[in-house]
CSV table of N, CA and C and ligand atoms in Angstrom, one decimal:
chain,number,residue,atom,x,y,z
A,1,MET,N,1.1,-1.2,-0.2
A,1,MET,CA,-0.1,0.1,0.4
A,1,MET,C,1.0,1.2,0.0
A,2,TYR,N,0.4,2.1,-0.5
A,2,TYR,CA,1.2,3.5,-0.8
A,2,TYR,C,0.1,4.3,0.7
A,3,THR,N,1.0,5.0,1.1
A,3,THR,CA,0.2,6.0,2.2
A,3,THR,C,0.8,7.5,2.5
A,4,GLY,N,1.7,7.5,1.4
A,4,GLY,CA,2.2,9.1,1.4
A,4,GLY,C,1.3,10.2,1.1
A,5,PRO,N,1.3,11.2,0.9
A,5,PRO,CA,0.5,12.0,0.8
A,5,PRO,C,-0.1,12.1,-0.7
A,6,VAL,N,-1.3,12.3,-0.7
A,6,VAL,CA,-2.0,11.9,-2.2
A,6,VAL,C,-3.2,13.8,-2.2
A,7,TYR,N,-2.6,13.8,-3.3
A,7,TYR,CA,-4.0,14.8,-3.2
A,7,TYR,C,-5.1,15.0,-4.6
A,8,ALA,N,-5.6,14.6,-3.7
A,8,ALA,CA,-7.3,14.2,-4.4
A,8,ALA,C,-8.4,14.7,-3.6
A,9,ALA,N,-9.3,14.9,-3.8
A,9,ALA,CA,-10.7,15.1,-3.0
A,9,ALA,C,-11.1,13.7,-2.2
A,10,ASP,N,-11.4,12.8,-2.8
A,10,ASP,CA,-12.0,11.6,-2.3
A,10,ASP,C,-10.7,10.2,-2.3
A,11,ALA,N,-9.8,10.3,-2.7
A,11,ALA,CA,-8.8,9.0,-2.0
A,11,ALA,C,-9.1,8.6,-0.9
A,12,PRO,N,-8.8,7.1,-0.9
A,12,PRO,CA,-9.1,6.6,0.5
A,12,PRO,C,-8.1,6.8,1.7
A,13,ASP,N,-8.6,7.0,2.8
A,13,ASP,CA,-7.8,7.2,3.7
A,13,ASP,C,-6.9,6.5,3.7
A,14,ALA,N,-7.3,4.8,3.7
A,14,ALA,CA,-6.3,3.8,4.3
A,14,ALA,C,-5.0,3.5,3.2
A,15,GLY,N,-5.1,4.7,2.2
A,15,GLY,CA,-4.1,3.9,1.3
A,15,GLY,C,-4.1,3.9,0.4
A,16,ILE,N,-3.8,3.8,-1.1
A,16,ILE,CA,-4.0,3.4,-2.3
A,16,ILE,C,-3.1,2.2,-3.0
A,17,CYS,N,-3.0,1.1,-3.6
A,17,CYS,CA,-2.8,0.1,-4.0
A,17,CYS,C,-1.3,0.6,-4.6
A,18,SER,N,-0.2,0.2,-4.1
A,18,SER,CA,1.0,0.6,-4.9
A,18,SER,C,1.0,0.3,-6.2
A,19,TYR,N,0.6,-0.9,-7.1
A,19,TYR,CA,0.5,-1.0,-8.3
A,19,TYR,C,-0.1,-0.1,-9.0
A,20,CYS,N,-1.4,0.3,-8.5
A,20,CYS,CA,-2.3,1.1,-9.3
A,20,CYS,C,-1.5,2.8,-9.0
A,21,THR,N,-0.9,3.0,-7.9
A,21,THR,CA,-0.1,4.0,-8.1
A,21,THR,C,1.1,4.2,-9.4
A,22,ALA,N,1.4,3.5,-9.4
A,22,ALA,CA,2.7,3.2,-10.4
A,22,ALA,C,2.2,2.9,-11.9
A,23,PHE,N,1.3,2.2,-12.1
A,23,PHE,CA,0.4,2.3,-13.3
A,23,PHE,C,-0.7,3.5,-13.9
A,24,GLY,N,-0.8,4.0,-12.7
A,24,GLY,CA,-1.8,5.4,-13.1
A,24,GLY,C,-2.9,5.2,-12.9
A,25,THR,N,-3.5,4.0,-12.3
A,25,THR,CA,-4.9,3.9,-12.5
A,25,THR,C,-5.2,5.0,-11.5
A,26,ALA,N,-4.7,4.9,-9.9
A,26,ALA,CA,-5.1,5.7,-8.5
A,26,ALA,C,-5.1,6.8,-9.2
A,27,ALA,N,-4.2,7.7,-10.3
A,27,ALA,CA,-4.2,9.0,-10.6
A,27,ALA,C,-5.6,9.5,-11.2
A,28,GLU,N,-6.1,8.1,-12.0
A,28,GLU,CA,-7.3,8.3,-13.4
A,28,GLU,C,-8.4,8.1,-12.2
A,29,ARG,N,-8.2,7.3,-11.3
A,29,ARG,CA,-9.8,6.9,-10.6
A,29,ARG,C,-10.0,7.9,-9.8
A,30,TYR,N,-8.9,8.5,-9.0
A,30,TYR,CA,-9.1,9.7,-7.4
A,30,TYR,C,-9.1,11.1,-8.4
A,31,ASP,N,-8.7,11.2,-9.5
A,31,ASP,CA,-8.2,12.4,-10.1
A,31,ASP,C,-7.1,12.6,-9.1
A,32,ALA,N,-6.1,12.1,-9.0
A,32,ALA,CA,-5.1,12.5,-7.8
A,32,ALA,C,-4.0,12.6,-8.5
A,33,CYS,N,-3.1,13.4,-7.5
A,33,CYS,CA,-1.3,13.5,-8.1
A,33,CYS,C,-0.8,13.4,-6.7
A,34,PHE,N,0.9,13.1,-6.9
A,34,PHE,CA,1.4,12.6,-5.7
A,34,PHE,C,2.3,13.5,-5.5
A,35,ALA,N,2.2,14.6,-6.0
A,35,ALA,CA,3.5,16.0,-5.4
A,35,ALA,C,2.6,17.0,-5.7
A,36,ASP,N,3.4,18.0,-5.4
A,36,ASP,CA,2.7,19.3,-5.8
A,36,ASP,C,3.0,20.1,-6.5
A,37,THR,N,4.4,20.1,-6.6
A,37,THR,CA,5.1,20.8,-8.1
A,37,THR,C,6.4,20.0,-8.5
A,38,VAL,N,6.6,20.4,-10.0
A,38,VAL,CA,8.0,19.5,-10.5
A,38,VAL,C,8.8,20.7,-10.8
A,39,GLU,N,10.1,20.3,-10.3
A,39,GLU,CA,10.7,21.5,-10.8
A,39,GLU,C,11.8,21.6,-11.8
A,40,GLY,N,12.4,22.0,-13.2
A,40,GLY,CA,12.9,22.0,-13.7
A,40,GLY,C,12.1,22.1,-14.8
A,41,ASP,N,12.9,22.0,-16.3
A,41,ASP,CA,12.5,21.9,-17.9
A,41,ASP,C,12.4,20.6,-18.3
A,42,VAL,N,11.2,19.9,-17.7
A,42,VAL,CA,11.7,18.8,-18.6
A,42,VAL,C,10.1,18.9,-19.0
A,43,SER,N,10.1,17.3,-20.4
A,43,SER,CA,8.5,17.5,-21.0
A,43,SER,C,7.4,16.7,-20.3
A,44,ARG,N,6.3,17.2,-20.7
A,44,ARG,CA,5.2,16.8,-20.3
A,44,ARG,C,4.7,15.3,-19.8
A,45,ASP,N,5.5,14.6,-20.5
A,45,ASP,CA,5.3,13.5,-20.3
A,45,ASP,C,5.8,13.1,-19.0
A,46,VAL,N,7.2,13.5,-18.9
A,46,VAL,CA,8.1,13.3,-17.3
A,46,VAL,C,7.2,13.9,-16.4
A,47,VAL,N,6.5,15.1,-16.5
A,47,VAL,CA,5.9,15.9,-15.2
A,47,VAL,C,4.7,15.1,-15.3
A,48,THR,N,3.8,14.0,-15.9
A,48,THR,CA,3.0,13.4,-15.7
A,48,THR,C,3.2,12.3,-14.8
A,49,GLU,N,4.3,11.7,-15.5
A,49,GLU,CA,5.2,10.8,-14.5
A,49,GLU,C,5.0,10.8,-13.2
A,50,ILE,N,6.0,12.2,-13.1
A,50,ILE,CA,6.3,12.3,-11.4
A,50,ILE,C,4.7,12.2,-10.9
A,51,LEU,N,3.8,13.6,-11.2
A,51,LEU,CA,2.9,14.0,-10.6
A,51,LEU,C,1.8,12.6,-10.5
A,52,GLU,N,1.7,11.9,-11.2
A,52,GLU,CA,0.6,10.7,-11.6
A,52,GLU,C,1.0,9.8,-11.0
A,53,ARG,N,2.2,9.2,-11.4
A,53,ARG,CA,2.6,8.0,-10.9
A,53,ARG,C,3.6,7.2,-10.1
A,54,THR,N,4.4,8.4,-9.6
A,54,THR,CA,5.3,8.3,-8.8
A,54,THR,C,5.0,8.2,-7.0
A,55,PRO,N,5.2,7.6,-6.6
A,55,PRO,CA,4.6,7.8,-5.3
A,55,PRO,C,5.4,9.1,-4.5
A,56,GLY,N,4.4,10.0,-3.5
A,56,GLY,CA,5.5,11.5,-3.2
A,56,GLY,C,5.7,10.6,-1.6
A,57,PHE,N,6.6,11.8,-1.1
A,57,PHE,CA,6.7,11.7,0.3
A,57,PHE,C,6.4,13.0,0.9
A,58,THR,N,6.9,12.8,2.2
A,58,THR,CA,6.0,13.9,3.1
A,58,THR,C,7.1,14.9,3.7
A,59,ALA,N,6.8,16.0,4.0
A,59,ALA,CA,7.7,17.3,3.6
A,59,ALA,C,7.2,18.4,4.5
A,60,GLY,N,8.1,19.0,5.2
A,60,GLY,CA,7.8,20.2,6.3
A,60,GLY,C,7.0,20.8,5.4
A,61,GLN,N,7.3,21.4,4.3
A,61,GLN,CA,6.5,22.4,3.7
A,61,GLN,C,6.1,21.4,2.6
A,62,SER,N,5.0,21.9,1.6
A,62,SER,CA,4.4,21.1,0.3
A,62,SER,C,5.6,20.6,-0.6
A,63,PRO,N,5.6,19.1,-0.6
A,63,PRO,CA,6.9,18.6,-1.3
A,63,PRO,C,6.5,19.2,-3.0
A,64,HIS,N,8.0,19.2,-3.3
A,64,HIS,CA,8.4,19.3,-5.0
A,64,HIS,C,9.2,18.3,-5.4
A,65,ARG,N,8.9,17.8,-6.6
A,65,ARG,CA,10.2,16.9,-7.1
A,65,ARG,C,11.4,17.4,-7.9
A,66,LEU,N,12.5,17.1,-7.5
A,66,LEU,CA,13.2,17.8,-8.2
A,66,LEU,C,13.6,17.1,-9.6
A,67,THR,N,14.2,17.8,-10.6
A,67,THR,CA,14.5,16.7,-12.3
A,67,THR,C,16.3,17.1,-12.3
A,68,ARG,N,16.3,16.4,-13.4
A,68,ARG,CA,18.2,16.9,-14.1
A,68,ARG,C,18.0,15.8,-15.0
A,69,CYS,N,18.9,16.3,-16.0
A,69,CYS,CA,19.2,15.4,-17.6
A,69,CYS,C,17.8,15.2,-18.0
A,70,GLY,N,16.5,15.5,-17.9
A,70,GLY,CA,15.8,15.3,-18.6
A,70,GLY,C,14.8,14.5,-18.1
A,71,TYR,N,15.0,14.3,-16.8
A,71,TYR,CA,13.9,13.4,-16.1
A,71,TYR,C,14.1,13.5,-14.6
A,72,GLY,N,12.5,13.0,-13.7
A,72,GLY,CA,12.4,13.2,-12.4
A,72,GLY,C,13.8,12.3,-11.3
A,73,ALA,N,14.5,13.2,-10.7
A,73,ALA,CA,15.4,12.8,-9.3
A,73,ALA,C,15.1,11.6,-8.8
A,74,THR,N,15.7,10.6,-8.6
A,74,THR,CA,14.9,9.6,-7.5
A,74,THR,C,15.4,10.5,-5.9
A,75,PHE,N,14.2,10.2,-5.2
A,75,PHE,CA,14.1,10.7,-4.2
A,75,PHE,C,14.6,10.0,-3.2
A,76,LEU,N,15.6,10.1,-2.2
A,76,LEU,CA,16.5,9.1,-1.4
A,76,LEU,C,16.0,9.5,0.1
A,77,GLY,N,15.7,10.5,0.7
A,77,GLY,CA,14.9,10.6,1.9
A,77,GLY,C,15.5,12.1,2.1
A,78,PRO,N,15.1,12.3,3.6
A,78,PRO,CA,14.9,13.8,4.5
A,78,PRO,C,16.6,13.5,4.5
A,79,ALA,N,17.0,14.4,4.7
A,79,ALA,CA,18.8,14.7,5.3
A,79,ALA,C,19.0,15.8,6.1
A,80,GLY,N,20.1,16.0,7.1
A,80,GLY,CA,20.6,16.7,7.6
A,80,GLY,C,21.8,17.0,7.3
A,81,ALA,N,22.4,18.1,7.7
A,81,ALA,CA,23.9,18.7,7.3
A,81,ALA,C,25.2,17.3,7.8
A,82,ARG,N,24.9,16.4,8.6
A,82,ARG,CA,25.4,15.1,9.0
A,82,ARG,C,25.3,14.4,7.4
A,83,GLU,N,24.3,14.0,7.1
A,83,GLU,CA,24.0,13.4,6.2
A,83,GLU,C,24.4,13.8,4.7
A,84,LEU,N,24.4,15.0,4.7
A,84,LEU,CA,24.9,15.6,3.4
A,84,LEU,C,26.0,15.9,3.1
A,85,LYS,N,26.8,15.6,4.6
A,85,LYS,CA,28.6,16.1,4.2
A,85,LYS,C,29.0,14.5,3.1
A,86,ALA,N,28.2,13.4,2.8
A,86,ALA,CA,28.5,12.2,1.8
A,86,ALA,C,28.3,13.2,0.8
A,87,HIS,N,27.6,14.1,0.3
A,87,HIS,CA,27.2,14.5,-0.9
A,87,HIS,C,27.4,15.7,-1.1
A,88,PRO,N,28.6,16.0,-1.4
A,88,PRO,CA,29.3,17.7,-1.6
A,88,PRO,C,28.3,18.3,-3.0
A,89,ASP,N,27.9,17.3,-3.5
A,89,ASP,CA,27.5,17.9,-5.2
A,89,ASP,C,26.0,18.5,-4.7
A,90,ALA,N,25.6,17.8,-3.7
A,90,ALA,CA,24.3,18.3,-3.0
A,90,ALA,C,23.7,19.3,-2.6
A,91,VAL,N,24.9,19.5,-1.3
A,91,VAL,CA,25.1,20.8,-0.8
A,91,VAL,C,25.4,21.6,-1.4
A,92,ASP,N,26.2,21.7,-2.8
A,92,ASP,CA,26.1,22.9,-4.0
A,92,ASP,C,25.3,23.4,-4.1
A,93,HIS,N,24.4,22.3,-4.5
A,93,HIS,CA,22.9,22.6,-5.4
A,93,HIS,C,22.3,23.5,-4.1
A,94,LEU,N,22.0,23.1,-3.0
A,94,LEU,CA,21.6,23.9,-2.3
A,94,LEU,C,22.2,25.5,-1.9
A,95,ARG,N,23.9,25.3,-1.8
A,95,ARG,CA,24.3,26.9,-1.6
A,95,ARG,C,24.1,27.6,-3.3
A,96,ARG,N,23.8,26.7,-4.2
A,96,ARG,CA,23.1,28.3,-5.5
A,96,ARG,C,22.2,28.2,-5.2
A,97,GLN,N,21.1,27.7,-4.5
A,97,GLN,CA,19.5,28.1,-4.6
A,97,GLN,C,19.8,29.1,-3.7
A,98,CYS,N,20.5,29.3,-2.5
A,98,CYS,CA,20.6,30.4,-1.4
A,98,CYS,C,21.3,31.8,-2.5
A,99,ALA,N,22.5,31.2,-2.7
A,99,ALA,CA,23.0,32.2,-3.6
A,99,ALA,C,22.2,33.2,-4.6
A,100,ALA,N,21.4,32.3,-5.2
A,100,ALA,CA,20.4,33.4,-6.1
A,100,ALA,C,19.5,34.2,-5.1
A,101,TRP,N,19.2,33.6,-3.9
A,101,TRP,CA,18.1,34.9,-3.4
A,101,TRP,C,19.5,35.9,-2.8
A,102,THR,N,20.7,35.8,-3.4
A,102,THR,CA,21.7,37.0,-2.3
A,102,THR,C,21.3,37.3,-1.3
A,103,TRP,N,21.6,35.8,-1.0
A,103,TRP,CA,21.8,35.8,0.8
A,103,TRP,C,23.4,35.7,1.1
A,104,PRO,N,23.9,36.8,2.0
A,104,PRO,CA,24.8,37.2,2.4
A,104,PRO,C,25.9,35.5,2.4
A,105,PRO,N,27.0,35.4,2.2
A,105,PRO,CA,27.9,34.1,2.6
A,105,PRO,C,27.5,33.4,3.8
A,106,ASP,N,28.3,34.0,4.6
A,106,ASP,CA,27.9,33.5,6.3
A,106,ASP,C,26.3,33.0,6.6
A,107,GLN,N,25.4,33.4,6.2
A,107,GLN,CA,23.7,32.8,6.5
A,107,GLN,C,24.1,31.9,5.7
A,108,VAL,N,23.8,31.8,4.5
A,108,VAL,CA,24.3,30.5,3.3
A,108,VAL,C,24.9,29.5,4.2
A,109,GLU,N,26.0,29.9,5.0
A,109,GLU,CA,26.4,28.2,5.7
A,109,GLU,C,26.1,28.2,7.1
A,110,ASP,N,25.3,29.2,7.6
A,110,ASP,CA,24.7,29.0,8.8
A,110,ASP,C,23.7,28.2,8.4
A,111,SER,N,22.9,28.3,7.6
A,111,SER,CA,21.8,27.8,7.4
A,111,SER,C,22.1,26.4,6.6
A,112,LEU,N,23.3,26.3,5.9
A,112,LEU,CA,23.7,24.7,5.5
A,112,LEU,C,24.1,24.0,6.7
A,113,GLY,N,24.3,24.8,7.8
A,113,GLY,CA,24.9,23.7,8.9
A,113,GLY,C,23.5,23.5,10.1
A,114,SER,N,22.8,24.1,9.7
A,114,SER,CA,21.8,24.0,10.7
A,114,SER,C,20.4,22.7,10.4
A,115,LEU,N,20.9,22.4,9.3
A,115,LEU,CA,19.9,21.3,8.5
A,115,LEU,C,20.1,20.1,9.4
A,116,ASP,N,19.1,20.0,10.0
A,116,ASP,CA,18.7,18.6,10.8
A,116,ASP,C,17.5,17.4,10.5
A,117,LYS,N,18.0,16.6,9.9
A,117,LYS,CA,16.5,15.6,9.3
A,117,LYS,C,16.1,15.2,10.8
A,118,ASP,N,15.8,15.4,11.7
A,118,ASP,CA,15.4,15.1,12.7
A,118,ASP,C,14.7,16.3,13.5
A,119,GLY,N,15.3,17.3,13.8
A,119,GLY,CA,14.9,18.3,14.2
A,119,GLY,C,14.6,19.8,13.1
A,120,GLY,N,14.6,19.6,11.5
A,120,GLY,CA,14.5,20.7,11.0
A,120,GLY,C,15.2,22.0,11.0
A,121,PRO,N,15.7,22.8,10.3
A,121,PRO,CA,14.9,22.8,8.8
A,121,PRO,C,15.4,21.5,8.2
A,122,ILE,N,15.0,20.7,7.1
A,122,ILE,CA,15.4,19.7,6.6
A,122,ILE,C,15.6,20.1,5.1
A,123,ALA,N,16.5,19.0,4.7
A,123,ALA,CA,16.8,18.8,3.3
A,123,ALA,C,16.3,17.2,2.6
A,124,TYR,N,15.6,17.8,1.7
A,124,TYR,CA,15.2,16.5,0.8
A,124,TYR,C,16.4,16.1,-0.8
A,125,LEU,N,17.0,15.3,0.0
A,125,LEU,CA,18.2,14.9,-0.9
A,125,LEU,C,17.6,13.9,-2.2
A,126,PHE,N,18.1,14.3,-3.6
A,126,PHE,CA,17.6,13.5,-4.5
A,126,PHE,C,19.0,12.9,-5.4
A,127,ARG,N,19.1,11.6,-6.1
A,127,ARG,CA,20.0,11.8,-6.9
A,127,ARG,C,19.3,11.5,-8.6
A,128,CYS,N,20.4,12.2,-9.5
A,128,CYS,CA,20.0,11.9,-11.1
A,128,CYS,C,19.9,11.0,-11.4
A,129,ARG,N,19.0,10.4,-12.0
A,129,ARG,CA,18.7,8.9,-12.6
A,129,ARG,C,19.6,8.6,-14.1
A,130,VAL,N,20.0,9.6,-14.5
A,130,VAL,CA,20.8,9.9,-15.5
A,130,VAL,C,22.3,9.8,-15.0
A,131,CYS,N,22.8,11.0,-14.4
A,131,CYS,CA,24.3,11.0,-14.1
A,131,CYS,C,24.8,11.0,-13.0
A,132,GLU,N,23.7,10.7,-11.9
A,132,GLU,CA,23.8,10.0,-10.2
A,132,GLU,C,24.2,11.5,-10.0
A,133,THR,N,24.5,12.4,-10.0
A,133,THR,CA,24.5,13.5,-9.5
A,133,THR,C,23.6,13.9,-8.3
A,134,HIS,N,24.1,14.2,-6.9
A,134,HIS,CA,23.0,14.3,-5.8
A,134,HIS,C,23.0,15.9,-5.7
A,135,LEU,N,21.2,16.1,-5.7
A,135,LEU,CA,20.2,16.9,-5.4
A,135,LEU,C,19.8,17.1,-4.4
A,136,ALA,N,19.4,18.6,-4.1
A,136,ALA,CA,18.6,18.4,-3.1
A,136,ALA,C,17.9,20.1,-2.6
A,137,TYR,N,16.8,20.1,-2.2
A,137,TYR,CA,16.4,21.5,-1.8
A,137,TYR,C,15.8,20.8,-0.6
A,138,ALA,N,15.9,22.4,0.4
A,138,ALA,CA,15.7,22.3,1.9
A,138,ALA,C,14.4,22.8,2.2
A,139,ASP,N,14.0,23.2,3.2
A,139,ASP,CA,12.7,23.7,3.9
A,139,ASP,C,12.8,25.4,3.8
A,140,PHE,N,13.9,25.5,3.8
A,140,PHE,CA,14.5,26.9,3.7
A,140,PHE,C,14.9,27.6,2.4
A,141,THR,N,15.0,26.7,1.4
A,141,THR,CA,15.0,27.5,0.0
A,141,THR,C,14.1,27.4,-0.6
B,1,LIG,ZN1,21.9,14.2,-14.6
């Protein structure tokens, strides 16, 4: 059973069959989708696959899916500063997002250092299905 987030008026509270989620029948039957937004420049087919056939995840704010190399990236799970140490590419990705809002560098580093998957703010870690680069966004991004 899939019991993650479902955006639909009448989806069953008890969960949705994982096969129906993967094959798109659940999205069709309940007019449902499983993520709030898809980030990045990808085809309509890829957006549909992510929103209607990919299990969602729970996040502090409305969850969104990251894309890279033309596809939805694989969601690896919530992460804090400790978990991100093993993935400097994901930290760089977060740093670039903060820099894009013209945060001063010390504020960026403080925010990255405060990430904590149990206490928040939480980062959400992804891996590109094509080039295996790690990506992330955080509750503060
Ligand atoms: Zn890639």
